């Protein structure tokens, strides 16, 4: 058994603080798009909401490229096998590239159908299809970024992903402003700006990983068996993510049927929720890296102690973020150029968004810890159960003619179900499997 020092608050902070910056920069990509596209009118904002939901679904289904790679690489680091750690990461990069190219081929002809599924009005569907089709060209780069981020996090490096994310965000903001407001390309200018920024970010990760491979004398050529193993290991995480996305897509579909103003307000609220979720996920990312490393080193006692500390931090951060959301509630609609109808809906729905943050703080931490432990099968089953709990609540909102606040109350039921399923698992010991 490899002995490692007990994980303290300083170690959690060393990983979580840079991860926080990198994670917050990610939803800021889309928030900048919303802030700029909002100047084009409510229809363009609604189109971005639908296309953004579809695109985020495609990418988030593949989030196992980051989460699974982090856990696998971190466990090998804990076991003292750096060569195998880097090799597993490279296999993940090849898998990301293959999946990204396949998604372009499959989703390009299906784009009109995907947008139509949301029930969008004619004034929204055209711009949504245009944005989605352009954005598909950035999907391979986005998936490479996911895999590259997972490699570095597994190697206990969250500083490099921070630098790449901040640089990409800054470039995205500049390009969107130039293409949309300067060149007057409309919503398609926003899509091209984001695709360009994502492509350059992926290139940076490839250079960093290539240098690590050279340092540890690891081949960059694809190992088909390793690539296949990475894909197989990610199936349970794909199921988990699909269940999560079903919940969010169903919410967008319900909001779409309420009207254009409700759709626009829900789209903004969803992006704010994502921003807050990424902020809370910083602790979860530290949990993935620390859990994988400590279990790889055979120190389940360290894993348990670190989990307790991170749960406390999750609650505290959730309370702080919820309070900040309530304080900024009157200002937020103006940041997106929302009209009076959208502003009224948004101000109301930010109440449940804020009140759910403490629960989210615990849920995201426990989710990260169990991913780091490789407890993928349980996470898949738990996600299926919580989705089954949510869907009747969402249907009740439609059937009873509820508004956006009722829709977000249904999302609160879903979060409570996640708290129960993840909390009960973390309380036991079945997930504390040690070794490389």
Coordinates of C-alpha atoms in Angstrom, one line a residue:
X1 CA 0.0 0.0 0.0
X2 CA 1.3 3.5 -1.0
X3 CA 1.3 5.8 2.0
X4 CA 0.0 9.3 1.3
X5 CA -0.4 12.2 3.7
X6 CA -3.9 12.8 5.1
X7 CA -5.9 15.2 2.9
X8 CA -6.5 18.5 4.6
X9 CA -8.2 21.7 3.7
X10 CA -5.1 23.1 2.1
X11 CA -5.0 20.2 -0.4
X12 CA -8.7 20.6 -1.2
X13 CA -8.2 24.3 -1.8
X14 CA -5.2 23.7 -4.0
X15 CA -7.3 21.7 -6.4
X16 CA -10.7 23.4 -5.9
X17 CA -9.7 27.1 -6.3
X18 CA -8.2 26.8 -9.8
X19 CA -11.0 24.3 -10.7
X20 CA -13.5 27.0 -9.6
X21 CA -12.0 29.5 -12.1
X22 CA -11.9 27.0 -14.9
X23 CA -15.5 25.7 -14.3
X24 CA -17.0 29.2 -14.0
X25 CA -15.3 30.2 -17.3
X26 CA -17.1 27.4 -19.1
X27 CA -20.7 28.6 -18.6
X28 CA -19.5 32.2 -19.1
X29 CA -18.9 31.1 -22.7
X30 CA -22.6 30.8 -23.1
X31 CA -23.6 33.7 -20.8
X32 CA -21.5 36.0 -23.0
X33 CA -23.4 34.7 -26.0
X34 CA -26.7 35.4 -24.2
X35 CA -25.6 38.9 -23.2
X36 CA -24.6 39.8 -26.8
X37 CA -27.4 37.9 -28.6
X38 CA -29.9 39.4 -26.3
X39 CA -29.4 42.7 -28.1
X40 CA -30.7 41.1 -31.3
X41 CA -34.2 40.6 -29.8
X42 CA -36.3 38.0 -27.9
X43 CA -36.6 35.6 -30.9
X44 CA -32.8 35.4 -31.2
X45 CA -32.5 34.8 -27.4
X46 CA -35.1 32.0 -27.6
X47 CA -33.3 30.5 -30.6
X48 CA -30.0 30.5 -28.6
X49 CA -31.8 28.9 -25.7
X50 CA -33.0 26.0 -27.8
X51 CA -29.8 25.5 -29.7
X52 CA -27.7 25.9 -26.6
X53 CA -29.8 23.2 -24.8
X54 CA -29.3 20.8 -27.7
X55 CA -25.6 21.5 -28.0
X56 CA -25.0 21.3 -24.2
X57 CA -26.8 17.9 -24.2
X58 CA -24.6 16.5 -26.9
X59 CA -21.4 17.6 -25.1
X60 CA -22.6 16.8 -21.6
X61 CA -23.5 13.2 -22.6
X62 CA -19.7 12.9 -23.3
X63 CA -18.7 14.4 -19.9
X64 CA -17.4 11.0 -19.0
X65 CA -14.4 11.9 -21.1
X66 CA -13.5 14.3 -18.3
X67 CA -14.9 12.6 -15.2
X68 CA -13.9 9.0 -16.1
X69 CA -10.5 10.1 -17.2
X70 CA -9.9 12.1 -14.0
X71 CA -10.9 9.1 -11.8
X72 CA -8.8 6.6 -13.8
X73 CA -5.7 8.8 -14.1
X74 CA -5.9 9.8 -10.4
X75 CA -6.1 6.2 -9.3
X76 CA -3.0 5.3 -11.2
X77 CA -1.2 8.4 -9.8
X78 CA -2.2 7.2 -6.3
X79 CA -0.8 3.7 -7.1
X80 CA 2.4 5.3 -8.3
X81 CA 2.1 4.3 -12.0
X82 CA 2.5 7.6 -13.9
X83 CA 3.2 6.0 -17.3
X84 CA -0.1 4.1 -17.2
X85 CA -1.8 7.2 -16.0
X86 CA -0.7 9.3 -19.1
X87 CA -1.4 6.4 -21.5
X88 CA -5.0 6.1 -20.3
X89 CA -5.4 9.9 -20.8
X90 CA -4.1 9.7 -24.4
X91 CA -6.6 6.9 -25.1
X92 CA -9.3 9.2 -23.9
X93 CA -8.2 12.0 -26.3
X94 CA -8.4 9.6 -29.3
X95 CA -11.9 8.5 -28.1
X96 CA -13.0 12.2 -27.8
X97 CA -11.9 12.9 -31.4
X98 CA -13.7 9.9 -32.8
X99 CA -16.9 10.7 -30.9
X100 CA -16.8 14.4 -31.9
X101 CA -16.5 13.6 -35.6
X102 CA -19.3 11.1 -35.4
X103 CA -21.6 13.6 -33.8
X104 CA -21.1 16.1 -36.7
X105 CA -22.0 13.4 -39.3
X106 CA -25.1 12.3 -37.4
X107 CA -26.4 15.6 -36.0
X108 CA -25.9 17.9 -39.0
X109 CA -28.9 16.5 -41.1
X110 CA -31.0 16.0 -37.9
X111 CA -30.6 19.7 -36.7
X112 CA -34.1 20.8 -38.0
X113 CA -35.7 17.8 -36.3
X114 CA -33.8 18.5 -33.0
X115 CA -35.0 22.1 -32.9
X116 CA -38.6 21.1 -33.9
X117 CA -38.7 18.6 -31.0
X118 CA -38.6 21.6 -28.6
X119 CA -41.8 22.9 -30.2
X120 CA -40.3 26.3 -31.2
X121 CA -42.2 28.9 -33.2
X122 CA -41.2 29.6 -36.8
X123 CA -39.5 32.9 -35.8
X124 CA -37.2 30.9 -33.4
X125 CA -36.6 27.7 -35.3
X126 CA -34.7 29.1 -38.3
X127 CA -32.0 30.9 -36.2
X128 CA -31.8 28.0 -33.8
X129 CA -31.0 25.5 -36.7
X130 CA -28.3 27.9 -38.1
X131 CA -26.6 28.3 -34.7
X132 CA -26.7 24.6 -33.9
X133 CA -25.3 23.5 -37.3
X134 CA -22.3 25.9 -37.0
X135 CA -21.7 25.0 -33.4
X136 CA -21.4 21.3 -34.4
X137 CA -18.0 22.1 -36.0
X138 CA -16.8 22.9 -32.5
X139 CA -17.9 19.7 -30.9
X140 CA -14.7 17.7 -31.5
X141 CA -12.7 20.5 -30.0
X142 CA -15.0 20.6 -27.0
X143 CA -14.7 16.9 -26.4
X144 CA -10.9 17.1 -26.7
X145 CA -11.0 19.8 -24.0
X146 CA -13.0 17.5 -21.8
X147 CA -10.6 14.7 -22.1
X148 CA -7.5 16.9 -21.8
X149 CA -9.0 18.5 -18.7
X150 CA -9.6 15.1 -17.2
X151 CA -6.0 14.1 -17.8
X152 CA -4.6 17.1 -16.0
X153 CA -7.1 16.9 -13.1
X154 CA -6.2 13.3 -12.6
X155 CA -2.5 14.3 -12.5
X156 CA -3.6 16.7 -9.7
X157 CA -3.1 19.8 -11.9
X158 CA -6.1 22.2 -12.0
X159 CA -4.0 25.3 -12.7
X160 CA -3.4 24.6 -16.4
X161 CA -7.1 24.1 -17.1
X162 CA -7.8 27.4 -15.4
X163 CA -5.3 29.2 -17.7
X164 CA -6.8 27.6 -20.8
X165 CA -10.4 28.3 -19.8
X166 CA -9.7 32.0 -19.0
X167 CA -7.9 32.5 -22.2
X168 CA -10.6 30.8 -24.2
X169 CA -13.3 32.8 -22.4
X170 CA -11.6 36.1 -23.2
X171 CA -11.1 35.2 -26.8
X172 CA -14.8 34.1 -27.1
X173 CA -16.0 37.4 -25.6
X174 CA -13.9 39.4 -28.1
X175 CA -14.9 37.4 -31.1
X176 CA -18.6 37.4 -30.3
X177 CA -18.6 41.1 -29.9
X178 CA -16.8 41.6 -33.2
X179 CA -18.8 39.1 -35.2
X180 CA -22.2 40.0 -33.8
X181 CA -22.0 43.7 -33.0
X182 CA -19.2 44.7 -35.3
X183 CA -19.7 42.6 -38.5
X184 CA -23.5 42.3 -37.9
X185 CA -23.5 38.5 -38.6
X186 CA -26.4 38.0 -36.2
X187 CA -26.7 34.8 -34.2
X188 CA -24.4 32.9 -36.6
X189 CA -21.6 35.3 -35.6
X190 CA -21.9 34.2 -32.0
X191 CA -21.7 30.6 -33.1
X192 CA -18.5 31.1 -35.2
X193 CA -16.9 33.1 -32.4
X194 CA -17.4 30.3 -29.9
X195 CA -16.3 27.6 -32.3
X196 CA -13.0 29.4 -32.9
X197 CA -12.3 29.9 -29.3
X198 CA -13.0 26.3 -28.5
X199 CA -10.7 25.1 -31.3
X200 CA -7.8 27.1 -30.0
X201 CA -8.4 25.8 -26.5
X202 CA -8.3 22.2 -27.6
X203 CA -5.0 22.9 -29.4
X204 CA -3.4 24.0 -26.2
X205 CA -4.5 20.8 -24.4
X206 CA -3.0 18.7 -27.2
X207 CA 0.3 20.5 -26.8
X208 CA 0.4 20.1 -23.0
X209 CA -0.5 16.4 -23.1
X210 CA 2.1 15.7 -25.9
X211 CA 4.8 17.2 -23.7
X212 CA 3.7 15.0 -20.8
X213 CA 3.8 12.0 -23.0
X214 CA 7.3 12.9 -24.2
X215 CA 8.4 13.4 -20.6
X216 CA 7.2 10.0 -19.5
X217 CA 8.1 8.3 -22.8
X218 CA 4.5 7.4 -23.7
X219 CA 3.5 6.8 -27.3
X220 CA 0.9 9.2 -28.8
X221 CA -0.4 6.5 -31.1
X222 CA -3.9 5.2 -30.4
X223 CA -4.2 1.9 -28.6
X224 CA -7.4 0.4 -29.9
X225 CA -7.8 -1.8 -26.9
X226 CA -7.3 1.2 -24.6
X227 CA -9.7 3.4 -26.5
X228 CA -12.3 0.6 -26.5
X229 CA -11.8 0.2 -22.7
X230 CA -12.2 3.9 -22.1
X231 CA -15.5 3.9 -24.1
X232 CA -16.8 0.8 -22.2
X233 CA -15.9 2.3 -18.8
X234 CA -17.9 5.4 -19.8
X235 CA -21.2 3.7 -20.6
X236 CA -22.5 4.0 -17.0
X237 CA -21.5 7.6 -16.8
X238 CA -23.2 8.2 -20.2
X239 CA -26.4 6.7 -18.7
X240 CA -26.1 9.0 -15.7
X241 CA -25.6 12.1 -17.9
X242 CA -28.4 11.2 -20.3
X243 CA -30.7 11.0 -17.3
X244 CA -29.6 14.4 -16.2
X245 CA -30.0 15.9 -19.6
X246 CA -33.5 14.4 -20.0
X247 CA -34.5 16.4 -16.9
X248 CA -33.1 19.6 -18.3
X249 CA -34.4 19.1 -21.8
X250 CA -37.9 18.2 -20.5
X251 CA -37.8 21.5 -18.5
X252 CA -36.9 23.5 -21.7
X253 CA -39.6 21.8 -23.7
X254 CA -42.2 22.6 -21.0
X255 CA -41.0 26.3 -20.9
X256 CA -41.2 26.4 -24.7
X257 CA -44.8 25.6 -24.6
X258 CA -45.5 28.4 -22.1
X259 CA -44.6 31.1 -24.6
X260 CA -41.6 33.0 -26.0
X261 CA -41.1 35.2 -22.9
X262 CA -41.2 32.2 -20.6
X263 CA -38.7 30.4 -22.8
X264 CA -36.3 33.3 -22.9
X265 CA -36.5 33.7 -19.1
X266 CA -36.1 30.0 -18.5
X267 CA -33.1 30.0 -20.9
X268 CA -31.4 32.7 -18.9
X269 CA -32.3 31.1 -15.5
X270 CA -30.9 27.8 -16.8
X271 CA -27.6 29.4 -17.7
X272 CA -27.4 31.1 -14.3
X273 CA -28.1 27.7 -12.7
X274 CA -25.3 26.3 -14.8
X275 CA -22.9 29.0 -13.7
X276 CA -23.7 28.4 -10.0
X277 CA -23.5 24.6 -10.6
X278 CA -20.0 24.9 -12.1
X279 CA -19.0 27.1 -9.2
X280 CA -20.1 24.4 -6.7
X281 CA -18.6 21.7 -8.9
X282 CA -15.1 23.0 -8.1
X283 CA -15.3 21.1 -4.8
X284 CA -16.6 18.1 -6.7
X285 CA -13.7 18.2 -9.1
X286 CA -11.3 18.2 -6.1
X287 CA -13.3 15.3 -4.8
X288 CA -12.8 13.3 -8.0
X289 CA -9.1 13.8 -8.0
X290 CA -8.6 13.3 -4.3
X291 CA -10.9 10.3 -4.1
X292 CA -9.2 8.5 -7.0
X293 CA -5.8 9.2 -5.6
X294 CA -6.5 8.2 -2.0
X295 CA -8.3 5.0 -3.0
X296 CA -5.6 4.2 -5.4
X297 CA -3.1 4.5 -2.6
X298 CA -5.3 2.3 -0.4
X299 CA -6.3 5.0 2.1
X300 CA -10.1 4.8 2.4
X301 CA -9.9 6.5 5.8
X302 CA -8.4 9.6 4.1
X303 CA -11.2 9.4 1.5
X304 CA -13.9 9.4 4.1
X305 CA -12.4 12.3 6.0
X306 CA -12.0 14.4 2.9
X307 CA -15.6 13.7 1.9
X308 CA -16.9 15.0 5.2
X309 CA -14.9 18.2 4.8
X310 CA -16.0 18.8 1.3
X311 CA -19.7 18.2 2.1
X312 CA -19.5 20.9 4.8
X313 CA -17.9 23.3 2.3
X314 CA -20.6 22.4 -0.3
X315 CA -23.3 23.5 2.1
X316 CA -21.5 26.7 3.0
X317 CA -20.8 27.7 -0.6
X318 CA -24.4 26.8 -1.6
X319 CA -25.8 29.2 1.0
X320 CA -23.4 32.0 -0.1
X321 CA -24.3 31.6 -3.8
X322 CA -28.0 31.5 -3.0
X323 CA -27.8 34.7 -1.0
X324 CA -25.8 36.3 -3.8
X325 CA -28.4 35.3 -6.4
X326 CA -31.2 36.8 -4.3
X327 CA -29.2 40.1 -3.8
X328 CA -28.6 40.4 -7.6
X329 CA -32.1 39.3 -8.6
X330 CA -33.3 42.9 -9.6
X331 CA -30.1 43.5 -11.7
X332 CA -29.8 40.3 -13.6
X333 CA -32.5 40.9 -16.2
X334 CA -30.8 44.1 -17.3
X335 CA -27.5 42.2 -18.0
X336 CA -29.2 40.3 -20.7
X337 CA -31.2 43.2 -22.3
X338 CA -34.4 41.4 -21.4
X339 CA -37.7 43.2 -22.2
X340 CA -40.4 43.8 -19.5
X341 CA -42.2 40.4 -20.0
X342 CA -39.0 38.4 -19.8
X343 CA -37.7 40.4 -16.9
X344 CA -40.9 39.8 -14.9
X345 CA -40.7 36.0 -15.4
X346 CA -36.9 35.9 -14.7
X347 CA -37.1 37.9 -11.4
X348 CA -39.8 35.4 -10.2
X349 CA -38.0 32.2 -11.1
X350 CA -34.7 33.3 -9.5
X351 CA -36.2 32.6 -6.1
X352 CA -36.3 28.8 -6.5
X353 CA -32.9 29.0 -8.3
X354 CA -31.4 30.6 -5.2
X355 CA -33.2 28.5 -2.6
X356 CA -31.9 25.2 -4.2
X357 CA -28.2 26.1 -4.0
X358 CA -27.5 24.6 -0.5
X359 CA -29.0 21.3 -1.6
X360 CA -27.0 21.5 -4.9
X361 CA -23.8 22.1 -2.9
X362 CA -24.2 18.7 -1.2
X363 CA -25.4 16.8 -4.3
X364 CA -22.6 18.0 -6.5
X365 CA -19.9 17.1 -4.0
X366 CA -21.2 13.6 -3.4
X367 CA -21.6 13.1 -7.1
X368 CA -18.0 14.0 -7.7
X369 CA -16.7 11.8 -4.8
X370 CA -18.6 8.8 -6.2
X371 CA -17.3 9.4 -9.7
X372 CA -13.8 9.6 -8.3
X373 CA -14.3 6.3 -6.6
X374 CA -15.4 4.7 -9.9
X375 CA -18.9 4.0 -8.5
X376 CA -20.3 4.4 -12.0
X377 CA -23.0 1.6 -12.0
X378 CA -24.7 3.0 -8.8
X379 CA -24.6 6.5 -10.3
X380 CA -26.4 5.2 -13.4
X381 CA -29.1 3.5 -11.4
X382 CA -29.5 6.5 -9.1
X383 CA -29.9 8.9 -12.0
X384 CA -32.5 6.7 -13.6
X385 CA -34.5 6.6 -10.4
X386 CA -34.3 10.4 -9.8
X387 CA -35.4 11.1 -13.4
X388 CA -38.4 8.8 -12.9
X389 CA -39.3 10.9 -9.8
X390 CA -39.0 14.2 -11.8
X391 CA -40.9 13.4 -15.0
X392 CA -44.4 13.1 -13.3
X393 CA -43.7 16.4 -11.5
X394 CA -42.9 18.1 -14.8
X395 CA -46.0 16.5 -16.4
X396 CA -48.1 17.9 -13.5
X397 CA -46.8 21.4 -14.3
X398 CA -48.0 21.1 -17.9
X399 CA -51.3 19.4 -17.0
X400 CA -52.2 21.9 -14.3
X401 CA -51.1 24.9 -16.4
X402 CA -48.3 26.0 -14.0
X403 CA -45.8 28.7 -14.7
X404 CA -42.0 28.9 -14.5
X405 CA -41.9 28.9 -10.7
X406 CA -43.9 25.7 -10.7
X407 CA -41.5 24.2 -13.2
X408 CA -38.5 25.0 -11.1
X409 CA -40.3 23.6 -8.0
X410 CA -40.5 20.4 -10.0
X411 CA -36.7 20.6 -10.5
X412 CA -36.5 21.0 -6.7
X413 CA -38.2 17.7 -6.3
X414 CA -35.6 16.2 -8.6
X415 CA -32.7 17.7 -6.5
X416 CA -34.2 16.3 -3.3
X417 CA -34.3 12.9 -4.8
X418 CA -30.7 13.1 -5.8
X419 CA -29.8 14.2 -2.3
X420 CA -31.4 11.1 -0.9
X421 CA -29.9 8.6 -3.4
X422 CA -26.3 10.0 -3.2
X423 CA -26.4 10.7 0.5
X424 CA -27.4 7.1 1.4
X425 CA -24.7 5.7 -0.8
X426 CA -22.0 7.9 0.6
X427 CA -23.0 7.0 4.1
X428 CA -22.2 3.3 3.4
X429 CA -18.9 1.6 2.5
X430 CA -19.6 -0.3 -0.7
X431 CA -18.1 2.5 -2.8
X432 CA -14.7 2.6 -0.9
X433 CA -12.9 0.2 -3.2
X434 CA -9.1 0.6 -2.9
X435 CA -6.2 -0.2 -5.3
X436 CA -5.0 0.7 -8.7

